[in-house]
mmCIF file of N, CA and C in Angstrom:
data_model
loop_
_atom_site.group_PDB
_atom_site.id
_atom_site.type_symbol
_atom_site.label_atom_id
_atom_site.label_comp_id
_atom_site.label_asym_id
_atom_site.label_seq_id
_atom_site.Cartn_x
_atom_site.Cartn_y
_atom_site.Cartn_z
ATOM 1 N N MET N 25 -28.347 148.900 72.169
ATOM 2 C CA MET N 25 -29.432 148.040 71.823
ATOM 3 C C MET N 25 -29.173 147.398 70.460
ATOM 4 N N TYR N 26 -28.687 148.190 69.530
ATOM 5 C CA TYR N 26 -28.359 147.629 68.223
ATOM 6 C C TYR N 26 -27.266 146.569 68.352
ATOM 7 N N ALA N 27 -26.412 146.770 69.290
ATOM 8 C CA ALA N 27 -25.319 145.830 69.487
ATOM 9 C C ALA N 27 -25.866 144.479 69.963
ATOM 10 N N LEU N 28 -26.866 144.511 70.835
ATOM 11 C CA LEU N 28 -27.464 143.263 71.326
ATOM 12 C C LEU N 28 -28.218 142.543 70.207
ATOM 13 N N VAL N 29 -28.928 143.278 69.374
ATOM 14 C CA VAL N 29 -29.661 142.669 68.259
ATOM 15 C C VAL N 29 -28.658 142.070 67.280
ATOM 16 N N LEU N 30 -27.598 142.816 66.997
ATOM 17 C CA LEU N 30 -26.570 142.317 66.097
ATOM 18 C C LEU N 30 -25.903 141.061 66.678
ATOM 19 N N LEU N 31 -25.624 141.074 67.980
ATOM 20 C CA LEU N 31 -25.033 139.912 68.645
ATOM 21 C C LEU N 31 -25.998 138.728 68.594
ATOM 22 N N SER N 32 -27.269 138.961 68.803
ATOM 23 C CA SER N 32 -28.285 137.915 68.763
ATOM 24 C C SER N 32 -28.386 137.312 67.360
ATOM 25 N N VAL N 33 -28.379 138.153 66.332
ATOM 26 C CA VAL N 33 -28.442 137.676 64.946
ATOM 27 C C VAL N 33 -27.198 136.837 64.638
ATOM 28 N N MET N 34 -26.017 137.316 65.069
ATOM 29 C CA MET N 34 -24.770 136.594 64.838
ATOM 30 C C MET N 34 -24.814 135.218 65.530
ATOM 31 N N LEU N 35 -25.288 135.166 66.762
ATOM 32 C CA LEU N 35 -25.383 133.896 67.493
ATOM 33 C C LEU N 35 -26.377 132.952 66.806
ATOM 34 N N ASN N 36 -27.478 133.498 66.307
ATOM 35 C CA ASN N 36 -28.466 132.672 65.583
ATOM 36 C C ASN N 36 -27.857 132.097 64.303
ATOM 37 N N ILE N 37 -27.069 132.915 63.593
ATOM 38 C CA ILE N 37 -26.420 132.444 62.363
ATOM 39 C C ILE N 37 -25.422 131.335 62.690
ATOM 40 N N VAL N 38 -24.642 131.508 63.748
ATOM 41 C CA VAL N 38 -23.675 130.488 64.163
ATOM 42 C C VAL N 38 -24.405 129.214 64.564
ATOM 43 N N CYS N 39 -25.488 129.351 65.296
ATOM 44 C CA CYS N 39 -26.269 128.173 65.714
ATOM 45 C C CYS N 39 -26.837 127.444 64.497
ATOM 46 N N LEU N 40 -27.392 128.192 63.559
ATOM 47 C CA LEU N 40 -27.933 127.576 62.345
ATOM 48 C C LEU N 40 -26.832 126.855 61.565
ATOM 49 N N TYR N 41 -25.652 127.490 61.477
ATOM 50 C CA TYR N 41 -24.525 126.873 60.784
ATOM 51 C C TYR N 41 -24.132 125.565 61.479
ATOM 52 N N LEU N 42 -24.050 125.568 62.810
ATOM 53 C CA LEU N 42 -23.688 124.370 63.563
ATOM 54 C C LEU N 42 -24.761 123.286 63.434
ATOM 55 N N ILE N 43 -26.010 123.686 63.454
ATOM 56 C CA ILE N 43 -27.108 122.724 63.287
ATOM 57 C C ILE N 43 -27.045 122.088 61.898
ATOM 58 N N PHE N 44 -26.772 122.900 60.881
ATOM 59 C CA PHE N 44 -26.653 122.398 59.518
ATOM 60 C C PHE N 44 -25.500 121.387 59.405
ATOM 61 N N ASN N 45 -24.348 121.716 59.993
ATOM 62 C CA ASN N 45 -23.190 120.805 59.989
ATOM 63 C C ASN N 45 -23.501 119.509 60.743
ATOM 64 N N LEU N 46 -24.171 119.628 61.856
ATOM 65 C CA LEU N 46 -24.550 118.454 62.639
ATOM 66 C C LEU N 46 -25.505 117.560 61.844
ATOM 67 N N HIS N 47 -26.437 118.178 61.150
ATOM 68 C CA HIS N 47 -27.385 117.439 60.322
ATOM 69 C C HIS N 47 -26.659 116.673 59.207
ATOM 70 N N LYS N 48 -25.686 117.306 58.564
ATOM 71 C CA LYS N 48 -24.904 116.649 57.509
ATOM 72 C C LYS N 48 -24.125 115.454 58.076
ATOM 73 N N LYS N 49 -23.516 115.645 59.249
ATOM 74 C CA LYS N 49 -22.756 114.559 59.856
ATOM 75 C C LYS N 49 -23.662 113.380 60.222
ATOM 76 N N LEU N 50 -24.850 113.660 60.695
ATOM 77 C CA LEU N 50 -25.791 112.587 61.021
ATOM 78 C C LEU N 50 -26.201 111.819 59.767
ATOM 79 N N GLN N 51 -26.419 112.523 58.675
ATOM 80 C CA GLN N 51 -26.768 111.869 57.416
ATOM 81 C C GLN N 51 -25.615 110.983 56.932
ATOM 82 N N GLN N 52 -24.388 111.494 57.048
ATOM 83 C CA GLN N 52 -23.231 110.698 56.640
ATOM 84 C C GLN N 52 -23.099 109.442 57.506
ATOM 85 N N ASN N 53 -23.337 109.615 58.789
ATOM 86 C CA ASN N 53 -23.270 108.491 59.713
ATOM 87 C C ASN N 53 -24.319 107.441 59.363
ATOM 88 N N ASN N 54 -25.538 107.885 59.090
ATOM 89 C CA ASN N 54 -26.613 106.961 58.734
ATOM 90 C C ASN N 54 -26.309 106.230 57.430
ATOM 91 N N SER N 55 -25.760 106.946 56.462
ATOM 92 C CA SER N 55 -25.435 106.291 55.195
ATOM 93 C C SER N 55 -24.299 105.286 55.396
ATOM 94 N N HIS N 56 -23.340 105.643 56.249
ATOM 95 C CA HIS N 56 -22.236 104.723 56.551
ATOM 96 C C HIS N 56 -22.758 103.479 57.267
ATOM 97 N N GLU N 57 -23.698 103.666 58.216
ATOM 98 C CA GLU N 57 -24.277 102.540 58.941
ATOM 99 C C GLU N 57 -25.083 101.653 57.999
ATOM 100 N N SER N 58 -25.800 102.254 57.072
ATOM 101 C CA SER N 58 -26.577 101.442 56.132
ATOM 102 C C SER N 58 -25.648 100.647 55.222
ATOM 103 N N LYS N 59 -24.516 101.262 54.819
ATOM 104 C CA LYS N 59 -23.541 100.530 54.021
ATOM 105 C C LYS N 59 -22.969 99.371 54.824
ATOM 106 N N THR N 60 -22.670 99.622 56.092
ATOM 107 C CA THR N 60 -22.129 98.579 56.955
ATOM 108 C C THR N 60 -23.142 97.457 57.133
ATOM 109 N N SER N 61 -24.384 97.802 57.360
ATOM 110 C CA SER N 61 -25.402 96.766 57.540
ATOM 111 C C SER N 61 -25.604 95.980 56.242
ATOM 112 N N GLU N 62 -25.506 96.647 55.094
ATOM 113 C CA GLU N 62 -25.609 95.947 53.813
ATOM 114 C C GLU N 62 -24.433 94.992 53.632
ATOM 115 N N GLU N 63 -23.241 95.425 54.023
ATOM 116 C CA GLU N 63 -22.066 94.565 53.927
ATOM 117 C C GLU N 63 -22.205 93.353 54.835
ATOM 118 N N VAL N 64 -22.687 93.568 56.052
ATOM 119 C CA VAL N 64 -22.887 92.463 56.990
ATOM 120 C C VAL N 64 -23.931 91.493 56.440
ATOM 121 N N GLU N 65 -24.980 92.037 55.869
ATOM 122 C CA GLU N 65 -26.021 91.197 55.285
ATOM 123 C C GLU N 65 -25.469 90.350 54.138
ATOM 124 N N GLU N 66 -24.657 90.947 53.290
ATOM 125 C CA GLU N 66 -24.048 90.215 52.186
ATOM 126 C C GLU N 66 -23.129 89.108 52.708
ATOM 127 N N LEU N 67 -22.339 89.447 53.729
ATOM 128 C CA LEU N 67 -21.444 88.449 54.308
ATOM 129 C C LEU N 67 -22.221 87.278 54.915
ATOM 130 N N LEU N 68 -23.315 87.594 55.590
ATOM 131 C CA LEU N 68 -24.131 86.535 56.175
ATOM 132 C C LEU N 68 -24.758 85.650 55.096
ATOM 133 N N GLU N 69 -25.180 86.261 54.003
ATOM 134 C CA GLU N 69 -25.731 85.483 52.897
ATOM 135 C C GLU N 69 -24.675 84.555 52.301
ATOM 136 N N LEU N 70 -23.466 85.073 52.113
ATOM 137 C CA LEU N 70 -22.380 84.252 51.585
ATOM 138 C C LEU N 70 -22.043 83.105 52.537
ATOM 139 N N PHE N 71 -21.996 83.432 53.813
ATOM 140 C CA PHE N 71 -21.685 82.418 54.814
ATOM 141 C C PHE N 71 -22.762 81.333 54.844
ATOM 142 N N SER N 72 -24.020 81.749 54.798
ATOM 143 C CA SER N 72 -25.102 80.754 54.825
ATOM 144 C C SER N 72 -25.071 79.887 53.571
ATOM 145 N N GLU N 73 -24.725 80.455 52.429
ATOM 146 C CA GLU N 73 -24.619 79.676 51.193
ATOM 147 C C GLU N 73 -23.474 78.658 51.298
ATOM 148 N N GLU N 74 -22.345 79.097 51.847
ATOM 149 C CA GLU N 74 -21.221 78.182 52.044
ATOM 150 C C GLU N 74 -21.595 77.056 53.009
ATOM 151 N N MET N 75 -22.299 77.404 54.073
ATOM 152 C CA MET N 75 -22.723 76.388 55.034
ATOM 153 C C MET N 75 -23.684 75.395 54.379
ATOM 154 N N LYS N 76 -24.557 75.879 53.543
ATOM 155 C CA LYS N 76 -25.503 75.009 52.846
ATOM 156 C C LYS N 76 -24.744 74.038 51.941
ATOM 157 N N GLN N 77 -23.767 74.534 51.203
ATOM 158 C CA GLN N 77 -22.977 73.672 50.332
ATOM 159 C C GLN N 77 -22.188 72.654 51.151
ATOM 160 N N GLU N 78 -21.637 73.095 52.255
ATOM 161 C CA GLU N 78 -20.867 72.195 53.117
ATOM 162 C C GLU N 78 -21.773 71.115 53.710
ATOM 163 N N ASN N 79 -22.977 71.492 54.116
ATOM 164 C CA ASN N 79 -23.932 70.519 54.651
ATOM 165 C C ASN N 79 -24.328 69.500 53.586
ATOM 166 N N GLU N 80 -24.542 69.945 52.365
ATOM 167 C CA GLU N 80 -24.880 69.022 51.278
ATOM 168 C C GLU N 80 -23.726 68.058 51.014
ATOM 169 N N ARG N 81 -22.498 68.581 51.035
ATOM 170 C CA ARG N 81 -21.330 67.729 50.819
ATOM 171 C C ARG N 81 -21.205 66.694 51.937
ATOM 172 N N LEU N 82 -21.423 67.136 53.177
ATOM 173 C CA LEU N 82 -21.363 66.225 54.315
ATOM 174 C C LEU N 82 -22.459 65.168 54.222
ATOM 175 N N HIS N 83 -23.644 65.580 53.826
ATOM 176 C CA HIS N 83 -24.759 64.645 53.663
ATOM 177 C C HIS N 83 -24.425 63.589 52.617
ATOM 178 N N ASP N 84 -23.851 64.021 51.494
ATOM 179 C CA ASP N 84 -23.448 63.083 50.445
ATOM 180 C C ASP N 84 -22.387 62.114 50.950
ATOM 181 N N MET N 85 -21.438 62.632 51.735
ATOM 182 C CA MET N 85 -20.386 61.773 52.286
ATOM 183 C C MET N 85 -20.974 60.728 53.233
ATOM 184 N N ILE N 86 -21.940 61.137 54.049
ATOM 185 C CA ILE N 86 -22.578 60.208 54.982
ATOM 186 C C ILE N 86 -23.340 59.136 54.217
ATOM 187 N N LEU N 87 -24.079 59.535 53.187
ATOM 188 C CA LEU N 87 -24.805 58.560 52.378
ATOM 189 C C LEU N 87 -23.850 57.575 51.708
ATOM 190 N N GLU N 88 -22.769 58.097 51.168
ATOM 191 C CA GLU N 88 -21.773 57.242 50.516
ATOM 192 C C GLU N 88 -21.169 56.259 51.523
ATOM 193 N N PHE N 89 -20.860 56.758 52.716
ATOM 194 C CA PHE N 89 -20.291 55.902 53.749
ATOM 195 C C PHE N 89 -21.265 54.809 54.159
ATOM 196 N N THR N 90 -22.531 55.166 54.356
ATOM 197 C CA THR N 90 -23.511 54.156 54.769
ATOM 198 C C THR N 90 -23.731 53.128 53.665
ATOM 199 N N GLN N 91 -23.721 53.570 52.405
ATOM 200 C CA GLN N 91 -23.872 52.616 51.308
ATOM 201 C C GLN N 91 -22.684 51.657 51.269
ATOM 202 N N LYS N 92 -21.467 52.189 51.419
ATOM 203 C CA LYS N 92 -20.289 51.323 51.438
ATOM 204 C C LYS N 92 -20.344 50.366 52.618
ATOM 205 N N ASN N 93 -20.805 50.866 53.761
ATOM 206 C CA ASN N 93 -20.901 50.047 54.956
ATOM 207 C C ASN N 93 -21.908 48.911 54.740
ATOM 208 N N HIS N 94 -23.066 49.229 54.134
ATOM 209 C CA HIS N 94 -24.062 48.196 53.859
ATOM 210 C C HIS N 94 -23.521 47.189 52.846
ATOM 211 N N GLN N 95 -22.810 47.675 51.835
ATOM 212 C CA GLN N 95 -22.231 46.764 50.852
ATOM 213 C C GLN N 95 -21.209 45.849 51.517
ATOM 214 N N GLN N 96 -20.401 46.408 52.409
ATOM 215 C CA GLN N 96 -19.406 45.601 53.114
ATOM 216 C C GLN N 96 -20.090 44.563 53.992
ATOM 217 N N MET N 97 -21.192 44.969 54.646
ATOM 218 C CA MET N 97 -21.927 44.017 55.474
ATOM 219 C C MET N 97 -22.507 42.904 54.606
ATOM 220 N N ASP N 98 -23.006 43.244 53.411
ATOM 221 C CA ASP N 98 -23.531 42.232 52.497
ATOM 222 C C ASP N 98 -22.429 41.274 52.073
ATOM 223 N N VAL N 99 -21.248 41.824 51.768
ATOM 224 C CA VAL N 99 -20.113 40.976 51.372
ATOM 225 C C VAL N 99 -19.724 40.054 52.524
ATOM 226 N N ASP N 100 -19.710 40.594 53.742
ATOM 227 C CA ASP N 100 -19.373 39.777 54.906
ATOM 228 C C ASP N 100 -20.384 38.646 55.091
ATOM 229 N N GLU N 101 -21.671 38.945 54.882
ATOM 230 C CA GLU N 101 -22.685 37.908 55.022
ATOM 231 C C GLU N 101 -22.550 36.865 53.923
ATOM 232 N N ILE N 102 -22.189 37.299 52.711
ATOM 233 C CA ILE N 102 -22.015 36.349 51.612
ATOM 234 C C ILE N 102 -20.842 35.419 51.908
ATOM 235 N N THR N 103 -19.765 35.968 52.475
ATOM 236 C CA THR N 103 -18.619 35.115 52.797
ATOM 237 C C THR N 103 -18.948 34.149 53.927
ATOM 238 N N ASN N 104 -19.935 34.506 54.753
ATOM 239 C CA ASN N 104 -20.342 33.615 55.839
ATOM 240 C C ASN N 104 -21.425 32.637 55.409
ATOM 241 N N VAL N 105 -21.798 32.669 54.133
ATOM 242 C CA VAL N 105 -22.866 31.807 53.654
ATOM 243 C C VAL N 105 -22.467 30.339 53.767
ATOM 244 N N LYS N 106 -21.230 30.046 53.483
ATOM 245 C CA LYS N 106 -20.772 28.654 53.547
ATOM 246 C C LYS N 106 -20.202 28.379 54.928
ATOM 247 N N ILE N 107 -20.765 27.394 55.557
ATOM 248 C CA ILE N 107 -20.337 27.020 56.908
ATOM 249 C C ILE N 107 -19.892 25.560 56.873
ATOM 250 N N GLU N 108 -18.727 25.312 57.420
ATOM 251 C CA GLU N 108 -18.203 23.950 57.396
ATOM 252 C C GLU N 108 -18.779 23.133 58.543
ATOM 253 N N LYS N 109 -19.138 21.905 58.229
ATOM 254 C CA LYS N 109 -19.533 20.961 59.271
ATOM 255 C C LYS N 109 -18.266 20.249 59.724
ATOM 256 N N THR N 110 -18.012 20.250 61.013
ATOM 257 C CA THR N 110 -16.769 19.648 61.495
ATOM 258 C C THR N 110 -16.828 18.129 61.507
ATOM 259 N N ASP N 111 -18.025 17.578 61.655
ATOM 260 C CA ASP N 111 -18.080 16.124 61.763
ATOM 261 C C ASP N 111 -17.968 15.420 60.414
ATOM 262 N N THR N 112 -18.490 16.011 59.329
ATOM 263 C CA THR N 112 -18.432 15.330 58.033
ATOM 264 C C THR N 112 -17.424 15.963 57.101
ATOM 265 N N GLY N 113 -17.021 17.182 57.369
ATOM 266 C CA GLY N 113 -16.078 17.871 56.503
ATOM 267 C C GLY N 113 -16.737 18.429 55.250
ATOM 268 N N GLN N 114 -18.062 18.303 55.150
ATOM 269 C CA GLN N 114 -18.764 18.841 53.980
ATOM 270 C C GLN N 114 -19.101 20.305 54.207
ATOM 271 N N ILE N 115 -19.261 21.035 53.097
ATOM 272 C CA ILE N 115 -19.650 22.436 53.164
ATOM 273 C C ILE N 115 -21.100 22.530 52.736
ATOM 274 N N SER N 116 -21.910 23.169 53.558
ATOM 275 C CA SER N 116 -23.329 23.297 53.240
ATOM 276 C C SER N 116 -23.642 24.739 52.918
ATOM 277 N N ASP N 117 -24.568 24.956 52.006
ATOM 278 C CA ASP N 117 -25.010 26.308 51.694
ATOM 279 C C ASP N 117 -25.970 26.787 52.757
ATOM 280 N N ASP N 118 -25.982 28.095 52.955
ATOM 281 C CA ASP N 118 -26.818 28.738 53.961
ATOM 282 C C ASP N 118 -28.296 28.567 53.665
ATOM 283 N N LYS N 119 -28.666 28.360 52.415
ATOM 284 C CA LYS N 119 -30.081 28.308 52.062
ATOM 285 C C LYS N 119 -30.755 27.057 52.609
ATOM 286 N N HIS N 120 -29.981 26.037 53.029
ATOM 287 C CA HIS N 120 -30.564 24.827 53.587
ATOM 288 C C HIS N 120 -30.933 25.002 55.058
ATOM 289 N N PHE N 121 -30.442 26.052 55.686
ATOM 290 C CA PHE N 121 -30.716 26.297 57.089
ATOM 291 C C PHE N 121 -31.874 27.293 57.218
ATOM 292 N N SER N 122 -32.505 27.277 58.375
ATOM 293 C CA SER N 122 -33.535 28.287 58.626
ATOM 294 C C SER N 122 -32.860 29.616 58.958
ATOM 295 N N LYS N 123 -33.641 30.663 58.937
ATOM 296 C CA LYS N 123 -33.101 31.999 59.219
ATOM 297 C C LYS N 123 -32.513 32.060 60.628
ATOM 298 N N GLU N 124 -33.220 31.450 61.590
ATOM 299 C CA GLU N 124 -32.754 31.481 62.976
ATOM 300 C C GLU N 124 -31.433 30.717 63.119
ATOM 301 N N THR N 125 -31.332 29.595 62.414
ATOM 302 C CA THR N 125 -30.097 28.815 62.473
ATOM 303 C C THR N 125 -28.947 29.616 61.885
ATOM 304 N N ASN N 126 -29.198 30.280 60.769
ATOM 305 C CA ASN N 126 -28.164 31.115 60.160
ATOM 306 C C ASN N 126 -27.691 32.193 61.120
ATOM 307 N N GLU N 127 -28.648 32.846 61.776
ATOM 308 C CA GLU N 127 -28.283 33.908 62.715
ATOM 309 C C GLU N 127 -27.442 33.360 63.854
ATOM 310 N N VAL N 128 -27.829 32.198 64.367
ATOM 311 C CA VAL N 128 -27.084 31.594 65.466
ATOM 312 C C VAL N 128 -25.654 31.278 65.025
ATOM 313 N N LEU N 129 -25.516 30.669 63.834
ATOM 314 C CA LEU N 129 -24.190 30.283 63.363
ATOM 315 C C LEU N 129 -23.313 31.489 63.048
ATOM 316 N N ILE N 130 -23.910 32.531 62.479
ATOM 317 C CA ILE N 130 -23.147 33.746 62.165
ATOM 318 C C ILE N 130 -22.667 34.418 63.452
ATOM 319 N N LEU N 131 -23.557 34.498 64.440
ATOM 320 C CA LEU N 131 -23.160 35.103 65.714
ATOM 321 C C LEU N 131 -22.096 34.265 66.413
ATOM 322 N N ALA N 132 -22.207 32.950 66.284
ATOM 323 C CA ALA N 132 -21.198 32.080 66.894
ATOM 324 C C ALA N 132 -19.845 32.280 66.222
ATOM 325 N N GLN N 133 -19.848 32.447 64.894
ATOM 326 C CA GLN N 133 -18.591 32.696 64.191
ATOM 327 C C GLN N 133 -17.971 34.026 64.606
ATOM 328 N N LYS N 134 -18.815 34.966 64.962
ATOM 329 C CA LYS N 134 -18.302 36.271 65.397
ATOM 330 C C LYS N 134 -17.765 36.232 66.816
ATOM 331 N N GLY N 135 -17.928 35.096 67.512
ATOM 332 C CA GLY N 135 -17.297 34.949 68.815
ATOM 333 C C GLY N 135 -18.238 35.041 70.006
ATOM 334 N N TYR N 136 -19.538 35.120 69.756
ATOM 335 C CA TYR N 136 -20.484 35.177 70.873
ATOM 336 C C TYR N 136 -20.704 33.767 71.425
ATOM 337 N N ASN N 137 -20.914 33.677 72.747
ATOM 338 C CA ASN N 137 -21.202 32.368 73.323
ATOM 339 C C ASN N 137 -22.708 32.113 73.281
ATOM 340 N N ALA N 138 -23.114 30.901 73.659
ATOM 341 C CA ALA N 138 -24.511 30.478 73.529
ATOM 342 C C ALA N 138 -25.459 31.363 74.342
ATOM 343 N N GLU N 139 -25.026 31.742 75.520
ATOM 344 C CA GLU N 139 -25.887 32.572 76.374
ATOM 345 C C GLU N 139 -26.120 33.952 75.751
ATOM 346 N N GLU N 140 -25.075 34.555 75.215
ATOM 347 C CA GLU N 140 -25.203 35.870 74.572
ATOM 348 C C GLU N 140 -26.077 35.790 73.324
ATOM 349 N N ILE N 141 -25.890 34.732 72.544
ATOM 350 C CA ILE N 141 -26.698 34.548 71.335
ATOM 351 C C ILE N 141 -28.163 34.375 71.705
ATOM 352 N N ALA N 142 -28.423 33.597 72.740
ATOM 353 C CA ALA N 142 -29.799 33.365 73.190
ATOM 354 C C ALA N 142 -30.465 34.673 73.598
ATOM 355 N N LYS N 143 -29.749 35.519 74.295
ATOM 356 C CA LYS N 143 -30.306 36.810 74.701
ATOM 357 C C LYS N 143 -30.578 37.699 73.499
ATOM 358 N N MET N 144 -29.633 37.708 72.528
ATOM 359 C CA MET N 144 -29.794 38.573 71.358
ATOM 360 C C MET N 144 -30.974 38.142 70.486
ATOM 361 N N LEU N 145 -31.166 36.845 70.352
ATOM 362 C CA LEU N 145 -32.210 36.331 69.458
ATOM 363 C C LEU N 145 -33.500 35.981 70.196
ATOM 364 N N HIS N 146 -33.527 36.205 71.501
ATOM 365 C CA HIS N 146 -34.697 35.905 72.329
ATOM 366 C C HIS N 146 -35.087 34.428 72.194
ATOM 367 N N ARG N 147 -34.111 33.577 72.340
ATOM 368 C CA ARG N 147 -34.281 32.131 72.278
ATOM 369 C C ARG N 147 -33.784 31.532 73.586
ATOM 370 N N GLY N 148 -34.088 30.273 73.766
ATOM 371 C CA GLY N 148 -33.596 29.574 74.944
ATOM 372 C C GLY N 148 -32.136 29.207 74.784
ATOM 373 N N LYS N 149 -31.424 29.189 75.893
ATOM 374 C CA LYS N 149 -30.006 28.862 75.861
ATOM 375 C C LYS N 149 -29.791 27.434 75.379
ATOM 376 N N GLY N 150 -30.644 26.524 75.818
ATOM 377 C CA GLY N 150 -30.530 25.121 75.403
ATOM 378 C C GLY N 150 -30.752 24.956 73.909
ATOM 379 N N GLU N 151 -31.690 25.705 73.376
ATOM 380 C CA GLU N 151 -31.963 25.639 71.936
ATOM 381 C C GLU N 151 -30.745 26.096 71.139
ATOM 382 N N VAL N 152 -30.131 27.201 71.579
ATOM 383 C CA VAL N 152 -28.953 27.730 70.899
ATOM 384 C C VAL N 152 -27.799 26.736 71.010
ATOM 385 N N GLU N 153 -27.596 26.155 72.204
ATOM 386 C CA GLU N 153 -26.520 25.179 72.385
ATOM 387 C C GLU N 153 -26.720 23.968 71.498
ATOM 388 N N LEU N 154 -27.974 23.536 71.370
ATOM 389 C CA LEU N 154 -28.283 22.393 70.523
ATOM 390 C C LEU N 154 -27.951 22.686 69.062
ATOM 391 N N LEU N 155 -28.334 23.885 68.580
ATOM 392 C CA LEU N 155 -28.019 24.256 67.215
ATOM 393 C C LEU N 155 -26.509 24.316 66.978
ATOM 394 N N LEU N 156 -25.795 24.875 67.940
ATOM 395 C CA LEU N 156 -24.345 24.977 67.811
ATOM 396 C C LEU N 156 -23.687 23.597 67.799
ATOM 397 N N LYS N 157 -24.174 22.680 68.656
ATOM 398 C CA LYS N 157 -23.597 21.330 68.691
ATOM 399 C C LYS N 157 -23.915 20.574 67.399
ATOM 400 N N PHE N 158 -25.099 20.769 66.876
ATOM 401 C CA PHE N 158 -25.527 20.053 65.693
ATOM 402 C C PHE N 158 -24.807 20.521 64.432
ATOM 403 N N TYR N 159 -24.612 21.827 64.292
ATOM 404 C CA TYR N 159 -24.046 22.367 63.048
ATOM 405 C C TYR N 159 -22.559 22.687 63.125
ATOM 406 N N ARG N 160 -21.941 22.474 64.248
ATOM 407 C CA ARG N 160 -20.504 22.733 64.332
ATOM 408 C C ARG N 160 -19.707 21.490 64.126
#
């Protein structure tokens, strides 16, 4: 009987020792997981900051490109301000023409025909042809 009690006490001590070791390993695992999650969180923060900087740089590049594009369009329109009259050989300034006439002449210089210009400007084809015949 003493042998069974002694065996029972020994088994209880071994079980307690194993439970204690298991508890320590679980704590180590949890601390390791928390370190890993903290590292992942830091990496995500760094990545999001880099993405934010990259987006700002891209936004600035797009703005710069659109400004250059608008400036180029303005320069192109300024160069188209003077239109030669073929019948007299004189050069007239754009300010003497109406806005619609300017648009028609600019589109004609870009290679559009009268029908296409009429559709774009919501004008009659005959009106556009008349303007082109008169100012060309």
